[in-house]
Coordinates of C-alpha atoms in Angstrom, one line a residue:
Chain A
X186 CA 88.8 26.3 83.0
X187 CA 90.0 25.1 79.8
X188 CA 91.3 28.6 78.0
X189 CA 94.4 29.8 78.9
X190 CA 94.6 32.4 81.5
X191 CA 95.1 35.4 79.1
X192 CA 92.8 34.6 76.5
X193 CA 90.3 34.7 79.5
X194 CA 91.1 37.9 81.1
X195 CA 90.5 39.6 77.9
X196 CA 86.8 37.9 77.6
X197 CA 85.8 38.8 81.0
X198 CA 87.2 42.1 80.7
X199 CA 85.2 42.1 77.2
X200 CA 82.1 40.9 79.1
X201 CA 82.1 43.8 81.6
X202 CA 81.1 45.9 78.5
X203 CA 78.1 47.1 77.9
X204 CA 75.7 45.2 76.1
X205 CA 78.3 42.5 75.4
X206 CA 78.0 39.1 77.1
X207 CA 79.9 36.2 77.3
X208 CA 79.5 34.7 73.9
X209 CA 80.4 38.3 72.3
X210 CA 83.2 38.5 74.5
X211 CA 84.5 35.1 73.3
X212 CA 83.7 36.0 69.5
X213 CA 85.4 39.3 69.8
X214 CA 88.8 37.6 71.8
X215 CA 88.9 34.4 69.4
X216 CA 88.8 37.1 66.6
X217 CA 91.8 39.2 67.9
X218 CA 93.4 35.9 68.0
X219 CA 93.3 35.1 64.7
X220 CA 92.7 38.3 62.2
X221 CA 94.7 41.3 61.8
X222 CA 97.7 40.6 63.7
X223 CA 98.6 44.2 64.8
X224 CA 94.9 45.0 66.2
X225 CA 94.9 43.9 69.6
X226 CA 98.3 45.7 70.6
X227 CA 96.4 49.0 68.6
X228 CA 93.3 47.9 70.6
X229 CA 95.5 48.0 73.9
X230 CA 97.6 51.2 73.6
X231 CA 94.2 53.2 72.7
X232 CA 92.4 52.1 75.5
X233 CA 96.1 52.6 77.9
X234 CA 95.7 56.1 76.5
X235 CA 92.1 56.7 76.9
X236 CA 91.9 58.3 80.1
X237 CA 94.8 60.2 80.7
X238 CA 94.7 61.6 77.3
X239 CA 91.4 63.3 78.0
X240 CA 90.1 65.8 80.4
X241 CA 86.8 67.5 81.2
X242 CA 86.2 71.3 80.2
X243 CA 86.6 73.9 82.6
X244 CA 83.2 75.8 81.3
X245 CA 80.8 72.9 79.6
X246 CA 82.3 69.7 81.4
X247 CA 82.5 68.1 78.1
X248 CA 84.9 65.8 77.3
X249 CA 88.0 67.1 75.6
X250 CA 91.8 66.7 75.2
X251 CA 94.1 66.6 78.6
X252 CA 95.9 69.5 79.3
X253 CA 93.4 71.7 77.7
X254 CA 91.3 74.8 79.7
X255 CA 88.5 74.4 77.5
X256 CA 87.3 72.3 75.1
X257 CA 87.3 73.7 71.1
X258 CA 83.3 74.4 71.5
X259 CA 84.0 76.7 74.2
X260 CA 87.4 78.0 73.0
X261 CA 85.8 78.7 69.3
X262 CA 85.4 82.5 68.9
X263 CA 82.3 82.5 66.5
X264 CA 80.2 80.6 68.5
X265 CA 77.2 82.0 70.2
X266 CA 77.4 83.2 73.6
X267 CA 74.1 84.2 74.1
X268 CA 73.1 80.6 73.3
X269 CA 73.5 77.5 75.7
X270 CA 72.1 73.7 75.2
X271 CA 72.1 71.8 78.3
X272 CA 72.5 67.9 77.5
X273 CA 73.5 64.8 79.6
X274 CA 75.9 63.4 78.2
X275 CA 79.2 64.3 75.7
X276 CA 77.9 61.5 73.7
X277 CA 74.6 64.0 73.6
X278 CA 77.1 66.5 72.3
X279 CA 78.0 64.7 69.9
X280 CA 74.7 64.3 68.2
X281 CA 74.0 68.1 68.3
X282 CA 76.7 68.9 66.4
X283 CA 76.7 66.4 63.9
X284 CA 73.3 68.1 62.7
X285 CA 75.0 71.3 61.6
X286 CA 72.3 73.1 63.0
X287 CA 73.2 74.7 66.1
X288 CA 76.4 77.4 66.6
X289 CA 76.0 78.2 70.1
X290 CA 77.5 76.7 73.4
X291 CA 77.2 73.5 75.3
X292 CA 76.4 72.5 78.9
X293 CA 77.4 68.5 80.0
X294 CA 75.0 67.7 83.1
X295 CA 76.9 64.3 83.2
X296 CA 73.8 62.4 84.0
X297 CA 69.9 62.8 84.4
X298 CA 68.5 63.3 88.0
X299 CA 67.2 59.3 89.3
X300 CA 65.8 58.9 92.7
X301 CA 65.8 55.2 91.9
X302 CA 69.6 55.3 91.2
X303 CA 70.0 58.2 93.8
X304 CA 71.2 60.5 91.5
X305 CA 70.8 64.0 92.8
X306 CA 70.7 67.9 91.5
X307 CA 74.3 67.8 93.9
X308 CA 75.7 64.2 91.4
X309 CA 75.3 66.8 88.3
X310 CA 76.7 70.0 87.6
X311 CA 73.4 72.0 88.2
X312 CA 75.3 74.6 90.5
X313 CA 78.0 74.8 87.6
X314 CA 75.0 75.3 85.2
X315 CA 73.5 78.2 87.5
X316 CA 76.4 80.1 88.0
X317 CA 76.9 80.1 84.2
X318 CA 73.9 81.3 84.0
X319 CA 74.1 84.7 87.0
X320 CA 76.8 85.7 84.6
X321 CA 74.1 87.4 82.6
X322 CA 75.8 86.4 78.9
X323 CA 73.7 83.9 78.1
X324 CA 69.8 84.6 77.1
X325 CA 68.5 81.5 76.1
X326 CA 69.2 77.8 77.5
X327 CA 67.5 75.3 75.5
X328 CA 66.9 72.2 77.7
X329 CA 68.0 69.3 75.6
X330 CA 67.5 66.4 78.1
X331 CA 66.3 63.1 76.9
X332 CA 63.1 62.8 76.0
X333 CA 62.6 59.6 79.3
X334 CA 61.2 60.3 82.8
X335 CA 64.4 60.7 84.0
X336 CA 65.0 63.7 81.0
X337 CA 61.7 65.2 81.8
X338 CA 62.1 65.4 85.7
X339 CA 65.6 66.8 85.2
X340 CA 64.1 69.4 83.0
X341 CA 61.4 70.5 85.3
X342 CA 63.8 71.0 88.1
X343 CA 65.9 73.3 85.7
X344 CA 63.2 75.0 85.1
X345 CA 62.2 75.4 88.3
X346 CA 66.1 76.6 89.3
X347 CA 66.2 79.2 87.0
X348 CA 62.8 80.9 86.7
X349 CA 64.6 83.5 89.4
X350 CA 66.8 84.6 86.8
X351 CA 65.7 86.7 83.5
X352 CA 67.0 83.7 81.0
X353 CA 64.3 82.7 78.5
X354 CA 64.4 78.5 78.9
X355 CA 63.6 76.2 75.7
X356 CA 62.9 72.7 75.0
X357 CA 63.4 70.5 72.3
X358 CA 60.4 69.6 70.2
X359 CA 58.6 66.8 70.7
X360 CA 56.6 65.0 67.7
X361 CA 56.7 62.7 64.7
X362 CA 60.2 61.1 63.6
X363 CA 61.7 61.9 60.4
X364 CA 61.2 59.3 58.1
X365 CA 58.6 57.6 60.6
X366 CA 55.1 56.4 59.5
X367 CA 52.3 57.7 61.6
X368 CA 50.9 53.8 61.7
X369 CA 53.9 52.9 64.0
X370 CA 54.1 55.4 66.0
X371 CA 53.8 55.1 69.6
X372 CA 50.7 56.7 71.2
X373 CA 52.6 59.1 73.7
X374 CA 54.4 60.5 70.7
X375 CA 51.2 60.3 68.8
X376 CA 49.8 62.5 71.6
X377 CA 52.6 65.0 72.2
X378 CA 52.4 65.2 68.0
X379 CA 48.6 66.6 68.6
X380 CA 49.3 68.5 71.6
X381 CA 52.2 70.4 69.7
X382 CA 50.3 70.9 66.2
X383 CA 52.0 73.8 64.5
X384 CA 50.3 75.9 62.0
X385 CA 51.5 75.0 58.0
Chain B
X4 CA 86.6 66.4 63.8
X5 CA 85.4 66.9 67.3
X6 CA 86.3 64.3 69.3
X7 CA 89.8 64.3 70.8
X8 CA 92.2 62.1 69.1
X9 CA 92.8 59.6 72.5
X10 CA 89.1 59.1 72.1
X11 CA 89.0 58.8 68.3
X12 CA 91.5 56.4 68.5
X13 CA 90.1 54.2 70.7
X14 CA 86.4 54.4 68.6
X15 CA 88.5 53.9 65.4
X16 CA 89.9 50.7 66.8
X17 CA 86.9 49.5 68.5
X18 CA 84.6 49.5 65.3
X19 CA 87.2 46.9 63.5
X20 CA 85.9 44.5 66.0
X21 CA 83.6 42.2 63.9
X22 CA 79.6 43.2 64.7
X23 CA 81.1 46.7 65.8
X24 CA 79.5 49.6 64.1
X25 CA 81.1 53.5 64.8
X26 CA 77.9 54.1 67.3
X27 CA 78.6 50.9 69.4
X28 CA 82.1 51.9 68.8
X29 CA 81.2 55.1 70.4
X30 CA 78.8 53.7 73.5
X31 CA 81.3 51.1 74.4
X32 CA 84.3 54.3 74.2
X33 CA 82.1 56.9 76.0
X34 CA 81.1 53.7 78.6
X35 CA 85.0 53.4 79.6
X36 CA 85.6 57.1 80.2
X37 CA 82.6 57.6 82.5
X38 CA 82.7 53.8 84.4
X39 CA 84.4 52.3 86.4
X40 CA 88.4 53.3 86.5
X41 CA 90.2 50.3 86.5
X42 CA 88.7 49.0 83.2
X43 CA 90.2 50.5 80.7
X44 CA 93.7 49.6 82.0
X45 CA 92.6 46.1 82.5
X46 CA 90.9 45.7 79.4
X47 CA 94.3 47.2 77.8
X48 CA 97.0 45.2 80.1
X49 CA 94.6 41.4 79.1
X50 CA 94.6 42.7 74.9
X51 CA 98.7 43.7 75.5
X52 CA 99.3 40.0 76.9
X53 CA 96.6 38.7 74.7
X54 CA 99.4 37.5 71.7
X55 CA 102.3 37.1 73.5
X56 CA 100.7 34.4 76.2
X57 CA 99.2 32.1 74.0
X58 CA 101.2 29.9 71.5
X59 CA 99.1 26.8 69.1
X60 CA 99.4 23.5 70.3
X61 CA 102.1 21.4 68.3
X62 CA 99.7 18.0 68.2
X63 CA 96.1 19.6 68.1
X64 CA 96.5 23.4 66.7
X65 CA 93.9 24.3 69.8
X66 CA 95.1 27.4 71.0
X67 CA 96.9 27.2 74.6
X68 CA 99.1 29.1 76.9
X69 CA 102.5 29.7 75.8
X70 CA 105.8 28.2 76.1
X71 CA 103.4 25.0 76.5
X72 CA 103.8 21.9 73.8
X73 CA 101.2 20.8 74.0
X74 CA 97.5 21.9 75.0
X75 CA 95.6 20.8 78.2
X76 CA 93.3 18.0 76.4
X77 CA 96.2 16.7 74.5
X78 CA 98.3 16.5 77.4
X79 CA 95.5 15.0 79.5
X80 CA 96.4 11.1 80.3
X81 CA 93.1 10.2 81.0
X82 CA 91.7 11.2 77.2
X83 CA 91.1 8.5 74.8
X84 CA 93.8 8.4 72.0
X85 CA 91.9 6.3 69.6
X86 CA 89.0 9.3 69.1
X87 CA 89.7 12.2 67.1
X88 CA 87.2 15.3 66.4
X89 CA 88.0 17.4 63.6
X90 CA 86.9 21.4 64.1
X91 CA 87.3 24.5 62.0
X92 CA 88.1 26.6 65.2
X93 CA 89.2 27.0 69.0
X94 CA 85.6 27.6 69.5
X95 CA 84.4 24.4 68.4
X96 CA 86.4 22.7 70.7
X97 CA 85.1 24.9 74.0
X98 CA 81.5 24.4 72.8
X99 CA 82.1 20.3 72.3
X100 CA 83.9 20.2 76.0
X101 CA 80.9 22.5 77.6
X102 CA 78.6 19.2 76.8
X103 CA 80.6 17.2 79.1
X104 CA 80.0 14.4 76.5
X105 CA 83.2 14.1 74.6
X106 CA 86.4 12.1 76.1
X107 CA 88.8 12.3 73.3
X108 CA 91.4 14.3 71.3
X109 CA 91.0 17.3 68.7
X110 CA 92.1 18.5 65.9
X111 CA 91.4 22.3 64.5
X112 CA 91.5 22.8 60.9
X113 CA 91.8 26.8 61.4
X114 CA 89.1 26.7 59.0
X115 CA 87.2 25.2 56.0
X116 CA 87.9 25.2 52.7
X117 CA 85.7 28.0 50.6
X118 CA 87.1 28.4 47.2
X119 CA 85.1 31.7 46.8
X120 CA 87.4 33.2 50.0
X121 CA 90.6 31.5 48.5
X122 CA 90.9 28.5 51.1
X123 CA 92.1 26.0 49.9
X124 CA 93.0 22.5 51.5
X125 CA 97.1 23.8 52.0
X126 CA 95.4 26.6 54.2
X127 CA 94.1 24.3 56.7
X128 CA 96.1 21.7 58.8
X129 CA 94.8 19.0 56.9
X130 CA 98.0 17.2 56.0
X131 CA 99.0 17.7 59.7
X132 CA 95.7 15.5 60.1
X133 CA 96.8 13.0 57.8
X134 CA 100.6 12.6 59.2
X135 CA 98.1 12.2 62.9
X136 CA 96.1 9.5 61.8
X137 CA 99.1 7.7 59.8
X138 CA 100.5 6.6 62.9
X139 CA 97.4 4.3 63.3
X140 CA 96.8 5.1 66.8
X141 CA 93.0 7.1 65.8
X142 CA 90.4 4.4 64.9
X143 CA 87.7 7.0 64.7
X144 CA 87.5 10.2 63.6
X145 CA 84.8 12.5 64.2
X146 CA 83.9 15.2 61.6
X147 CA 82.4 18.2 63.5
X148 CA 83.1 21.2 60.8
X149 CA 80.3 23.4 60.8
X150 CA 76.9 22.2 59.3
X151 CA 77.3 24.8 56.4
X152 CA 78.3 24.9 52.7
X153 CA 82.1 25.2 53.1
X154 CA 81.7 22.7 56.1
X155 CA 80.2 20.0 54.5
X156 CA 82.3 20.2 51.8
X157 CA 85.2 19.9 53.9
X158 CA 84.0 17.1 55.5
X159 CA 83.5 15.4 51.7
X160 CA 87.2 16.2 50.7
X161 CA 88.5 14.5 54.4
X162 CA 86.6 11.8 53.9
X163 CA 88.2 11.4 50.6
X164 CA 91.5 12.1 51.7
X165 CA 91.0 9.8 54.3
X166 CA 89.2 6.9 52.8
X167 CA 92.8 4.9 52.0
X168 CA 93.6 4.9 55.6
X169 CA 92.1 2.2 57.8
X170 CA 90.0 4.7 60.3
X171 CA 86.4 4.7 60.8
X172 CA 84.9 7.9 59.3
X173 CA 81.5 9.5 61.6
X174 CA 80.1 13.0 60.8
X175 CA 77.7 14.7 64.0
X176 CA 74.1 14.1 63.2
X177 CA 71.7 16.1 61.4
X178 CA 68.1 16.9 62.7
X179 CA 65.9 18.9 65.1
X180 CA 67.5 21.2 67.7
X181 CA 66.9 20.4 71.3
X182 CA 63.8 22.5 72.6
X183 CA 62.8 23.4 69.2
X184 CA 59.3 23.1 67.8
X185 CA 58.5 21.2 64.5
X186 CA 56.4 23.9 63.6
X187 CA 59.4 26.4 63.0
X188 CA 62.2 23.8 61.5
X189 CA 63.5 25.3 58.0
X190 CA 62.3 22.9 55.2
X191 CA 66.2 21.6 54.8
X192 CA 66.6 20.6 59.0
X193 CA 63.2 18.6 58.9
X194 CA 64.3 16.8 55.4
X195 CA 67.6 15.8 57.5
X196 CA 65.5 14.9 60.0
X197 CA 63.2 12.8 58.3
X198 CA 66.4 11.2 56.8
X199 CA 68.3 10.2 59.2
X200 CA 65.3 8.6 61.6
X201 CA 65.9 6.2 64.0
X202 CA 64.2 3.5 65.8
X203 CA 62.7 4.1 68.9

């Protein structure tokens, strides 16, 4: 091959990226080349530090700083108890929070349930979830879940975990997008829209 | 903010990447702390060694490994001396070798000249192209800077600057793209086209 051998370990280690193929991966390098010299060395110590800077919560399995029992959702004393959102991913987190809307606590599956990928109840932290739950403090789980078949089935077998136990379960509504126009809008949303009609 | 600042870092870093917004900047982050292990220590060790093990070729300004003089192409013995392409970056010269179609010798610019950015002819290695083709061994030189506004009109101020010197000037052709379809050429391709026809 014609680059030099580290110019190409740092494409194909670019190119093992999601979403970013080979011609991105020789954009992004051949950039680090030549702009801001002190960006790939930042680049570099970041990602050295990425993993054993963080840990997972003890309580919600998000992702939070290493050496830290629980992350500062849990650890926050005004948050609601009696309150707990069950998402996939931290990422998922993320989003939640950045709508200012919700104040109580948080529950990181860490994945959906697949049979294709064989991603089972046992791959997530379902038990974890459950024996949150027998604790008694929490009163309603609101099943957050993406809205895929993946989401849905996960949801379903939640559902069906935790009927058993005297917790009222939620889910996200379904519907319109903000800012969407009804002409573009897909027909299963278009339908679940319908179906969930709320009176004005 | 919410995120801890290991993770922060890394997004903060990751969205000066050019075509790298904060939410790619956060996919690509939250990708590396769930995948595989190995790849963020990778991706840091190849962006650590990324500077430090490539140096710019003294003859052609091609980027190559360091502690070499001279690049791979320029050091070849079997290239032909006597043709000389003219590039604005590294990348130019990999997409010219991938056509298999080229035996002879660069030269990057590290650029082209774009008075509204502040380039200017003593930005690029243009009197370094000069001093090359003063020592008469070049009989042809191949202008390949980009087919753009600041390309051409560094290929007009070469050709001017070169026009003293006894060496046969040729510019790429113009015209229709391989595989494309008449139908959809832009109105200034097709006039190019038309232009520069040739004789079956």
């Amino acid at each position: 091959m014609l680059l030099p051998e580290p110019i190409q370990r740092v494409i194909e280690a670019f190119a093992r990226l999601p979403g970013v193929g080979p011609k991105t991966a020789s954009r992004l390098t051949f950039f680090l080349l030549r702009g801001d010299g002190a960006l790939p060395d930042e680049l570099s110590k970041a990602l050295g530090a990425l993993r054993s800077g963080t840990a997972t919560c003890g309580q919600c399995f998000n992702i939070t700083a290493a050496g830290e029992e629980l992350c500062p959702i849990c650890a926050h004393p005004e948050r609601e108890k009696a309150l707990l959102c069950v998402v996939e991913e931290p990422l998922d987190v993320l989003a939640i929070e950045r709508t200012q809307g919700y104040r109580g606590l948080y529950h990181v599956l860490g994945g959906a349930l697949s049979p294709i990928e064989g991603v089972g109840p046992e791959d997530l932290k379902i038990a974890e979830l459950l024996q949150r739950l027998k604790t008694g403090q929490v009163q309603e789980l609101i099943v957050a879940t993406n809205p895929s078949m993946e989401g849905d089935a996960t949801a379903m077998y939640l559902q069906q975990q935790i009927a058993p136990l005297s917790v009222r379960v939620t889910r996200l509504a379904r519907g319109l997008p903000m800012g969407g126009d009804l002409e573009y809008a897909d027909q299963s949303t278009l339908l679940r829209a319908l179906a969930g009609r709320q009176n004005m």
